[in-house]
Short mmCIF file of C-alpha atoms in Angstrom, two decimals:
data_model
loop_
_atom_site.label_atom_id
_atom_site.label_comp_id
_atom_site.label_asym_id
_atom_site.label_seq_id
_atom_site.Cartn_x
_atom_site.Cartn_y
_atom_site.Cartn_z
CA MET A 1 6.97 -25.60 -1.77
CA TRP A 2 9.59 -24.99 0.86
CA ASP A 3 12.66 -27.15 1.09
CA ASP A 4 14.63 -25.24 3.72
CA LYS A 5 18.24 -26.22 4.30
CA PHE A 6 20.05 -24.24 6.96
CA GLU A 7 23.77 -23.79 6.81
CA GLU A 8 25.95 -22.03 9.34
CA PRO A 9 27.64 -19.00 7.77
CA ILE A 10 31.31 -19.34 7.02
CA ASP A 11 33.19 -16.98 9.34
CA ASP A 12 36.77 -18.15 8.78
CA PHE A 13 37.32 -16.11 5.64
CA TYR A 14 35.85 -12.62 5.51
CA ALA A 15 36.09 -12.41 1.72
CA ILE A 16 34.11 -15.60 1.23
CA SER A 17 31.46 -14.50 3.72
CA ASN A 18 31.12 -11.14 2.05
CA GLN A 19 30.73 -12.76 -1.36
CA LEU A 20 28.06 -15.11 -0.04
CA ARG A 21 26.10 -12.21 1.42
CA LYS A 22 26.18 -10.38 -1.88
CA GLN A 23 25.05 -13.50 -3.73
CA THR A 24 22.24 -14.14 -1.26
CA ARG A 25 20.86 -10.64 -1.60
CA SER A 26 21.20 -10.30 -5.36
CA MET A 27 18.30 -8.82 -7.32
CA TYR A 28 17.41 -12.25 -8.68
CA ASN A 29 17.18 -13.83 -5.22
CA ARG A 30 15.17 -10.89 -3.91
CA LEU A 31 12.66 -10.96 -6.76
CA ARG A 32 12.37 -14.74 -6.58
CA SER A 33 11.74 -14.48 -2.83
CA ILE A 34 9.06 -11.83 -3.41
CA GLN A 35 7.36 -14.00 -6.01
CA ASP A 36 7.43 -16.98 -3.66
CA ASP A 37 6.10 -14.93 -0.72
CA SER A 38 3.26 -13.61 -2.88
CA GLN A 39 1.87 -17.14 -3.12
CA PHE A 40 1.10 -16.96 0.59
CA ILE A 41 -0.78 -13.70 0.04
CA ARG A 42 -2.79 -15.36 -2.72
CA ARG A 43 -3.74 -18.20 -0.37
CA VAL A 44 -4.87 -15.83 2.37
CA SER A 45 -6.90 -13.78 -0.11
CA ALA A 46 -8.53 -16.92 -1.50
CA GLN A 47 -9.42 -18.06 2.02
CA LEU A 48 -10.85 -14.63 2.95
CA PRO A 49 -12.30 -13.37 -0.36
CA GLN A 50 -14.73 -11.01 1.37
CA TYR A 51 -11.91 -8.65 2.35
CA PRO A 52 -9.94 -6.36 -0.01
CA VAL A 53 -6.15 -6.70 -0.03
CA LEU A 54 -4.17 -3.50 0.59
CA ALA A 55 -0.41 -3.11 0.51
CA ASN A 56 1.31 -1.24 3.31
CA GLN A 57 3.67 1.23 1.70
CA ARG A 58 6.37 0.97 0.70
CA CYS A 59 7.59 -2.58 1.12
CA GLY A 60 4.18 -4.23 0.96
CA LEU A 61 3.54 -2.98 -2.56
CA TRP A 62 5.91 -5.60 -3.94
CA TYR A 63 4.10 -8.58 -2.44
CA VAL A 64 0.54 -8.06 -3.69
CA PRO A 65 -0.10 -9.36 -7.23
CA PRO A 66 -2.08 -6.81 -9.27
CA GLU A 67 -5.00 -9.17 -9.84
CA ILE A 68 -5.82 -9.32 -6.11
CA SER A 69 -4.67 -5.83 -5.11
CA SER A 70 -7.05 -3.11 -4.00
CA ALA A 71 -6.86 0.18 -5.84
CA GLN A 72 -5.70 1.84 -2.62
CA SER A 73 -2.83 1.24 -0.23
CA VAL A 74 -2.12 2.28 3.37
CA TYR A 75 0.89 3.73 5.15
CA PHE A 76 1.52 2.49 8.68
CA LYS A 77 5.14 3.23 9.50
CA SER A 78 7.18 0.78 11.59
CA THR A 79 9.09 3.62 13.26
CA ASP A 80 5.80 4.77 14.81
CA GLY A 81 5.83 1.48 16.69
CA HIS A 82 9.45 1.36 17.78
CA ASN A 83 10.03 0.79 21.48
CA ARG A 84 9.53 4.02 23.49
CA ASN A 85 8.84 5.89 20.26
CA TRP A 86 5.18 4.93 19.97
CA LYS A 87 3.11 7.37 17.95
CA PHE A 88 -0.31 7.99 16.51
CA SER A 89 0.59 10.11 13.52
CA LEU A 90 -1.99 12.59 12.22
CA ARG A 91 0.10 12.76 9.04
CA ARG A 92 -0.45 9.03 8.61
CA ALA A 93 -3.98 8.82 10.00
CA ASN A 94 -5.04 6.57 7.07
CA THR A 95 -8.58 7.97 7.22
CA HIS A 96 -9.26 6.75 3.67
CA LEU A 97 -9.29 3.25 5.13
CA PHE A 98 -12.66 3.96 6.75
CA ASP A 99 -14.31 4.17 3.32
CA ILE A 100 -13.11 0.63 2.70
CA LEU A 101 -14.10 -0.67 6.13
CA ARG A 102 -17.60 0.76 5.76
CA VAL A 103 -18.13 -1.22 2.56
CA TYR A 104 -16.33 -4.49 3.39
CA ASN A 105 -16.41 -4.51 7.21
CA GLY A 106 -12.75 -5.48 7.31
CA CYS A 107 -9.59 -5.58 5.23
CA ILE A 108 -6.30 -7.39 4.67
CA ILE A 109 -3.06 -5.37 4.94
CA VAL A 110 0.17 -6.83 3.55
CA ASP A 111 3.73 -6.10 4.65
CA SER A 112 6.94 -8.02 5.37
CA THR A 113 9.87 -7.83 7.73
CA ARG A 114 13.59 -8.41 7.79
CA GLN A 115 15.48 -11.47 8.93
CA GLY A 116 15.13 -12.41 12.57
CA LYS A 117 11.57 -11.10 13.13
CA THR A 118 8.14 -12.66 12.65
CA MET A 119 6.35 -9.42 11.74
CA PRO A 120 7.15 -5.71 11.32
CA ASP A 121 6.54 -3.17 14.10
CA SER A 122 3.92 -1.60 11.85
CA PHE A 123 1.84 -4.74 12.46
CA SER A 124 2.66 -5.54 16.07
CA LYS A 125 2.37 -1.99 17.44
CA THR A 126 1.57 0.83 14.97
CA ILE A 127 -1.71 -0.66 13.73
CA PRO A 128 -2.82 -1.79 17.22
CA ILE A 129 -2.29 1.78 18.50
CA TRP A 130 -4.21 3.13 15.49
CA CYS A 131 -7.13 0.80 16.21
CA ALA A 132 -7.16 1.65 19.92
CA VAL A 133 -7.16 5.43 19.32
CA TRP A 134 -9.98 5.34 16.80
CA ASN A 135 -12.01 2.98 18.99
CA VAL A 136 -11.82 5.44 21.89
CA PHE A 137 -12.58 8.36 19.58
CA ARG A 138 -15.69 6.50 18.36
CA SER A 139 -16.69 5.62 21.96
CA VAL A 140 -16.50 1.88 21.28
CA GLY A 141 -13.28 1.20 23.20
CA LYS A 142 -11.60 2.02 26.49
CA GLY A 143 -8.03 2.33 25.24
CA GLU A 144 -6.91 -1.28 25.30
CA VAL A 145 -4.16 -1.95 22.73
CA ASP A 146 -4.52 -5.45 21.27
CA VAL A 147 -1.05 -6.81 20.51
CA PRO A 148 0.40 -10.20 19.56
CA GLY A 149 1.46 -11.64 22.91
CA ASN A 150 4.34 -13.61 21.41
CA VAL A 151 5.91 -10.41 20.01
CA VAL A 152 5.04 -7.54 22.39
CA SER A 153 5.69 -7.79 26.13
CA VAL A 154 3.07 -7.04 28.79
CA SER A 155 5.16 -4.11 29.98
CA GLU A 156 5.37 -2.54 26.51
CA LYS A 157 1.64 -3.05 25.98
CA SER A 158 0.89 -1.26 29.27
CA GLN A 159 3.14 1.67 28.36
CA MET A 160 1.42 2.07 24.99
CA GLU A 161 -2.01 2.05 26.60
CA LEU A 162 -0.99 4.93 28.87
CA LEU A 163 -0.38 7.05 25.75
CA VAL A 164 -3.74 6.39 24.08
CA PRO A 165 -5.73 9.14 25.91
CA GLY A 166 -3.18 11.74 24.81
CA PHE A 167 -3.34 10.53 21.21
CA VAL A 168 -7.13 10.82 21.30
CA ARG A 169 -6.89 14.40 22.58
CA GLU A 170 -4.55 15.26 19.70
CA LEU A 171 -7.09 13.80 17.29
CA GLU A 172 -9.95 15.75 18.84
CA SER A 173 -8.03 19.04 18.75
CA ALA A 174 -6.80 18.66 15.16
CA GLY A 175 -9.46 21.00 13.81
CA ILE A 176 -10.84 18.40 11.38
CA ASP A 177 -14.33 16.90 11.51
CA PHE A 178 -13.26 13.31 12.02
CA LYS A 179 -16.72 12.37 13.34
CA LYS A 180 -17.98 12.50 9.78
CA THR A 181 -14.95 10.54 8.60
CA VAL A 182 -15.73 7.55 10.84
CA GLY A 183 -19.51 7.79 10.49
CA GLY A 184 -21.29 4.60 9.49
CA LEU A 185 -18.70 2.20 10.91
CA LYS A 186 -20.33 -0.64 12.81
CA GLY A 187 -18.07 -2.48 15.20
CA VAL A 188 -14.80 -2.36 17.10
CA LEU A 189 -11.58 -2.13 15.09
CA LYS A 190 -9.56 -5.23 15.94
CA PRO A 191 -6.11 -6.14 14.62
CA VAL A 192 -5.60 -9.77 13.61
CA TRP A 193 -2.22 -11.26 12.68
CA VAL A 194 -1.50 -13.88 10.04
CA THR A 195 2.05 -15.14 9.56
CA ARG A 196 3.63 -17.96 7.61
CA ASP A 197 3.32 -20.16 10.70
CA CYS A 198 -0.48 -20.00 10.48
CA ASN A 199 -2.63 -22.65 8.86
CA VAL A 200 -4.40 -20.53 6.27
CA GLU A 201 -7.07 -23.15 5.63
CA GLU A 202 -8.20 -22.83 9.26
CA LEU A 203 -8.87 -19.10 9.05
CA GLY A 204 -12.58 -18.68 9.72
CA ASP A 205 -14.89 -15.68 9.79
CA LEU A 206 -12.80 -13.05 11.56
CA GLY A 207 -15.53 -10.41 11.66
CA THR A 208 -17.68 -11.98 14.36
CA GLY A 209 -18.74 -10.53 17.71
CA GLY A 210 -19.24 -6.97 16.50
CA THR A 211 -15.63 -6.51 15.35
CA ILE A 212 -14.11 -5.03 12.21
CA PRO A 213 -10.97 -7.09 11.55
CA VAL A 214 -7.84 -5.33 10.34
CA ILE A 215 -5.98 -8.42 9.17
CA CYS A 216 -2.21 -7.93 9.18
CA VAL A 217 -0.59 -10.49 6.87
CA CYS A 218 3.20 -10.79 6.96
CA ALA A 219 4.30 -12.14 3.59
CA SER A 220 7.81 -13.24 4.48
CA ALA A 221 8.83 -16.48 6.15
CA SER A 222 10.76 -16.11 9.40
CA VAL A 223 14.44 -17.02 9.05
CA GLY A 224 16.84 -17.14 11.96
CA SER A 225 19.49 -14.43 12.09
CA GLY A 226 22.73 -15.38 10.36
CA ARG A 227 21.20 -18.25 8.40
CA ARG A 228 21.24 -19.01 4.69
CA VAL A 229 18.14 -20.66 3.31
CA GLU A 230 17.99 -22.55 0.07
CA ALA A 231 14.41 -22.61 -1.19
CA SER A 232 12.70 -23.98 -4.25
CA PHE A 233 10.10 -22.41 -6.48
CA GLY A 234 8.81 -24.95 -8.97
CA SER A 235 11.89 -26.72 -10.33
CA ASP A 236 14.27 -23.83 -9.58
CA SER A 237 16.35 -23.30 -6.46
CA TYR A 238 17.48 -19.97 -5.08
CA LEU A 239 18.66 -18.33 -1.87
CA TYR A 240 15.66 -17.02 0.04
CA VAL A 241 15.77 -13.43 1.37
CA GLN A 242 13.40 -12.60 4.22
CA GLY A 243 11.86 -9.15 3.72
CA ALA A 244 13.42 -9.06 0.26
CA ALA A 245 11.62 -5.88 -0.83
CA ASP A 246 12.86 -3.79 2.10
CA ASP A 247 14.97 -0.74 1.16
CA HIS A 248 14.23 -1.29 -2.51
CA GLU A 249 15.91 2.01 -3.41
CA LEU A 250 19.23 0.33 -2.54
CA TRP A 251 18.85 -2.73 -4.80
CA ALA A 252 15.99 -2.33 -7.32
CA GLN A 253 17.88 0.12 -9.60
CA GLY A 254 14.66 1.95 -10.44
CA LEU A 255 12.53 -1.17 -10.90
CA THR A 256 9.03 -0.68 -9.48
CA PRO A 257 6.48 -3.21 -8.21
CA ARG A 258 4.31 -2.54 -11.27
CA LEU A 259 7.19 -3.23 -13.66
CA PHE A 260 8.15 -6.35 -11.73
CA TRP A 261 4.70 -7.89 -11.87
CA LYS A 262 4.26 -6.99 -15.52
CA HIS A 263 7.55 -8.65 -16.51
CA GLN A 264 8.08 -11.17 -13.69
CA HIS A 265 8.51 -14.20 -15.91
CA LYS A 266 11.14 -12.52 -18.09
CA LEU A 267 13.01 -11.12 -15.10
CA LEU A 268 13.18 -14.50 -13.39
CA ALA A 269 13.88 -16.59 -16.47
CA ASP A 270 17.65 -16.33 -16.08
CA ILE A 271 19.66 -15.46 -12.98
CA ASP A 272 22.54 -14.01 -15.02
CA SER A 273 20.46 -11.57 -17.09
CA CYS A 274 18.03 -10.45 -14.39
CA GLU A 275 19.74 -7.16 -13.47
CA GLN A 276 20.48 -6.25 -17.09
CA LEU A 277 16.86 -6.81 -18.12
CA ALA A 278 15.64 -4.77 -15.14
CA GLY A 279 17.82 -1.87 -16.26
CA GLU A 280 16.44 -2.10 -19.79
CA LEU A 281 12.85 -2.10 -18.52
CA VAL A 282 13.48 0.95 -16.35
CA ALA A 283 15.10 2.81 -19.24
CA LYS A 284 12.21 1.97 -21.57
CA GLN A 285 9.66 3.14 -19.04
CA SER A 286 11.52 6.43 -18.59
CA SER A 287 11.41 7.11 -22.33
CA ASP A 288 7.79 6.01 -22.78
CA VAL A 289 6.02 8.98 -21.20
CA GLU A 290 3.07 9.49 -23.57
CA GLY A 291 -0.16 9.78 -21.59
CA SER A 292 1.55 8.90 -18.32
CA GLY A 293 2.59 12.21 -16.77
CA TYR A 294 0.73 14.90 -14.88
CA ASN A 295 1.41 18.51 -13.96
CA PHE A 296 0.00 20.65 -11.19
CA VAL A 297 -1.63 23.89 -12.29
CA GLY A 298 0.56 26.62 -10.86
CA SER A 299 0.50 26.61 -7.07
CA THR A 300 -2.93 24.96 -6.86
CA ASN A 301 -3.68 21.44 -5.65
CA ILE A 302 -5.14 20.44 -9.04
CA ALA A 303 -3.12 18.30 -11.44
CA VAL A 304 -3.90 17.56 -15.10
CA GLY A 305 -2.68 14.32 -16.64
CA GLY A 306 -3.03 11.50 -19.14
CA ARG A 307 -4.73 8.18 -18.66
CA THR A 308 -2.00 6.31 -16.79
CA SER A 309 -1.64 9.12 -14.28
CA GLY A 310 -4.95 7.75 -12.96
CA ARG A 311 -3.74 4.16 -12.77
CA PRO A 312 -4.33 2.41 -9.44
CA PRO A 313 -2.83 1.87 -7.00
CA GLU A 314 -0.14 4.45 -7.86
CA CYS A 315 -2.59 7.33 -8.34
CA TRP A 316 -3.99 6.89 -4.82
CA GLN A 317 -0.51 7.20 -3.36
CA THR A 318 -0.34 10.75 -4.75
CA PHE A 319 -3.92 12.00 -5.02
CA ASP A 320 -6.94 12.18 -2.73
CA ALA A 321 -9.46 12.31 -5.57
CA VAL A 322 -9.56 11.58 -9.30
CA ILE A 323 -11.83 12.87 -12.08
CA ASN A 324 -11.64 10.73 -15.22
CA CYS A 325 -12.85 12.76 -18.20
CA GLY A 326 -13.70 9.85 -20.48
CA ALA A 327 -10.47 7.85 -20.65
CA PRO A 328 -10.86 4.04 -20.55
CA GLU A 329 -11.41 3.13 -16.90
CA TYR A 330 -9.20 1.02 -14.70
CA GLN A 331 -11.52 -1.55 -13.17
CA ASP A 332 -10.09 -1.13 -9.66
CA ASN A 333 -11.08 2.54 -9.63
CA ARG A 334 -14.72 1.48 -9.82
CA ASP A 335 -14.50 -0.03 -6.35
CA GLU A 336 -17.51 0.92 -4.22
CA ALA A 337 -15.13 2.17 -1.51
CA LEU A 338 -13.84 4.85 -3.91
CA LYS A 339 -17.17 6.31 -4.98
CA SER A 340 -16.66 9.47 -2.91
CA LYS A 341 -13.16 10.00 -4.37
CA TYR A 342 -13.48 8.90 -7.99
CA LEU A 343 -15.71 10.50 -10.62
CA TYR A 344 -16.07 9.21 -14.17
CA LEU A 345 -17.35 11.64 -16.80
CA ASP A 346 -18.47 9.97 -20.03
CA ILE A 347 -17.08 12.58 -22.41
CA PRO A 348 -16.21 11.36 -25.95
CA GLU A 349 -12.92 12.49 -27.42
CA GLY A 350 -12.68 15.36 -29.92
CA LYS A 351 -15.58 17.33 -31.39
CA ARG A 352 -18.08 14.60 -30.51
CA GLY A 353 -17.53 15.39 -26.84
CA GLN A 354 -18.18 19.13 -26.88
CA VAL A 355 -21.82 18.91 -25.84
CA GLN A 356 -21.18 16.30 -23.15
CA LEU A 357 -18.24 18.32 -21.82
CA GLY A 358 -20.56 21.24 -21.18
CA LYS A 359 -23.11 18.99 -19.46
CA SER A 360 -20.42 17.48 -17.22
CA ILE A 361 -19.05 20.73 -15.80
CA GLU A 362 -21.65 21.18 -13.06
CA GLY A 363 -21.13 17.67 -11.67
CA ALA A 364 -17.36 18.03 -11.80
CA ILE A 365 -17.46 21.35 -9.94
CA ARG A 366 -19.72 19.90 -7.26
CA PHE A 367 -17.50 16.83 -6.84
CA ALA A 368 -14.27 18.87 -6.66
CA LYS A 369 -15.46 21.33 -4.01
CA ARG A 370 -14.35 19.57 -0.82
CA PHE A 371 -10.99 18.64 -2.30
CA VAL A 372 -9.92 21.97 -3.79
CA GLU A 373 -11.02 23.89 -0.71
CA ASN A 374 -8.73 21.77 1.46
CA PRO A 375 -5.10 22.73 0.66
CA GLY A 376 -3.90 19.47 2.16
CA MET A 377 -5.67 17.44 -0.52
CA ARG A 378 -4.71 16.80 -4.13
CA LEU A 379 -7.08 16.38 -7.07
CA LEU A 380 -6.16 14.74 -10.39
CA VAL A 381 -8.18 15.54 -13.51
CA HIS A 382 -7.23 13.32 -16.44
CA CYS A 383 -8.31 12.13 -19.86
CA SER A 384 -6.47 9.91 -22.33
CA GLN A 385 -3.71 12.37 -23.29
CA GLY A 386 -4.08 15.15 -20.72
CA MET A 387 -4.53 17.76 -23.43
CA ASP A 388 -8.23 18.07 -24.21
CA ARG A 389 -11.17 17.06 -22.00
CA SER A 390 -9.23 17.17 -18.73
CA VAL A 391 -8.03 20.69 -19.52
CA GLY A 392 -11.60 21.91 -20.08
CA ILE A 393 -12.89 20.42 -16.82
CA SER A 394 -9.87 21.75 -14.91
CA LEU A 395 -10.44 25.26 -16.27
CA ALA A 396 -14.06 25.14 -15.09
CA ILE A 397 -12.98 24.10 -11.59
CA LEU A 398 -10.27 26.76 -11.47
CA ALA A 399 -12.69 29.48 -12.59
CA LYS A 400 -15.19 28.46 -9.91
CA TYR A 401 -12.92 28.08 -6.91
CA PHE A 402 -9.66 29.97 -7.53
CA GLY A 403 -8.90 33.65 -7.76
CA ASP A 404 -6.42 35.45 -9.98
CA GLN A 405 -3.55 34.57 -7.62
CA GLY A 406 -4.25 30.84 -7.84
CA LYS A 407 -5.63 30.64 -4.30
CA ALA A 408 -8.88 28.95 -3.38
#
């Protein structure tokens, strides 16, 4: 539980202040803060179990424990919501989210924000613009941008709404059949915001009144600018860092969210050995490459890999579709929302699989068609080691759809 004690920063001695800042934002304090913040995500997920939990890349990936994480993630960029820089990005259209919303009629998206803010711009503006544009495109909205009134001013809201018609025109002229993409959705996309100030136990059914809730959950507690916060996690105390996972390339030293969650107890067992252990884990992962890599076939958009190349959620950050040629399945990849993007072929390993490999080719070719014919999409074909069954299926797809020059 929280035991916040605020202290005014020491500004008389620059050296002391600088040392305190370094101590506050050490790897140990960041990871401990992330672990603490994740408890809030667990509570929200438990209160709203009907909705899948998706991390907003990149920061949000750290805050979602693997056992409650969806196989997929989203990418709503805060810079697309910066004041007077509002955008609806076709590069970040997040159209895969509609497969999830069709199945679950809503979702939870997790992110965090730095000190001094209650939520990131990705939540307060980027996602509201996204919802408004798609609502107009689907003829279920008139361009109103729903925003949190305590974060976004009336003036800024009005300026964003003036841009929505232009964003819709860009969407309509993109040359892609988005009507099919959004087909089957029933309801108006509506952003909902959940912060640490909310009473989680009072969250009711958010999908009422013909709406599809896009629930934006900010993991981090809001800390006033220039404050130091001593927090407790169990019997241990540490210095809390709001938005601890932000800019992880500057502090994580190669540590990834997956490695953190796999070894969290070891990493947080001792403040003095945390960074050393993180370095050892990263080094071990770099040397342990068996079955984990993938390679694209020439200049095509088909990659062949081993089992862990198809591990969620990482695989969905790189690939648009996955064909598993008989490797043990990751449970999250069997999500109903992924059925149009994930194909499992029950092909035994070695000689026992020769007959089944031949029987599986037709289905694999049919599944791969819409992905290989779109150069903007990437298809992963994998088995356990990336050297046998996946190679055979890939060759069949290449022979069907690609010419001698490697072009579809």
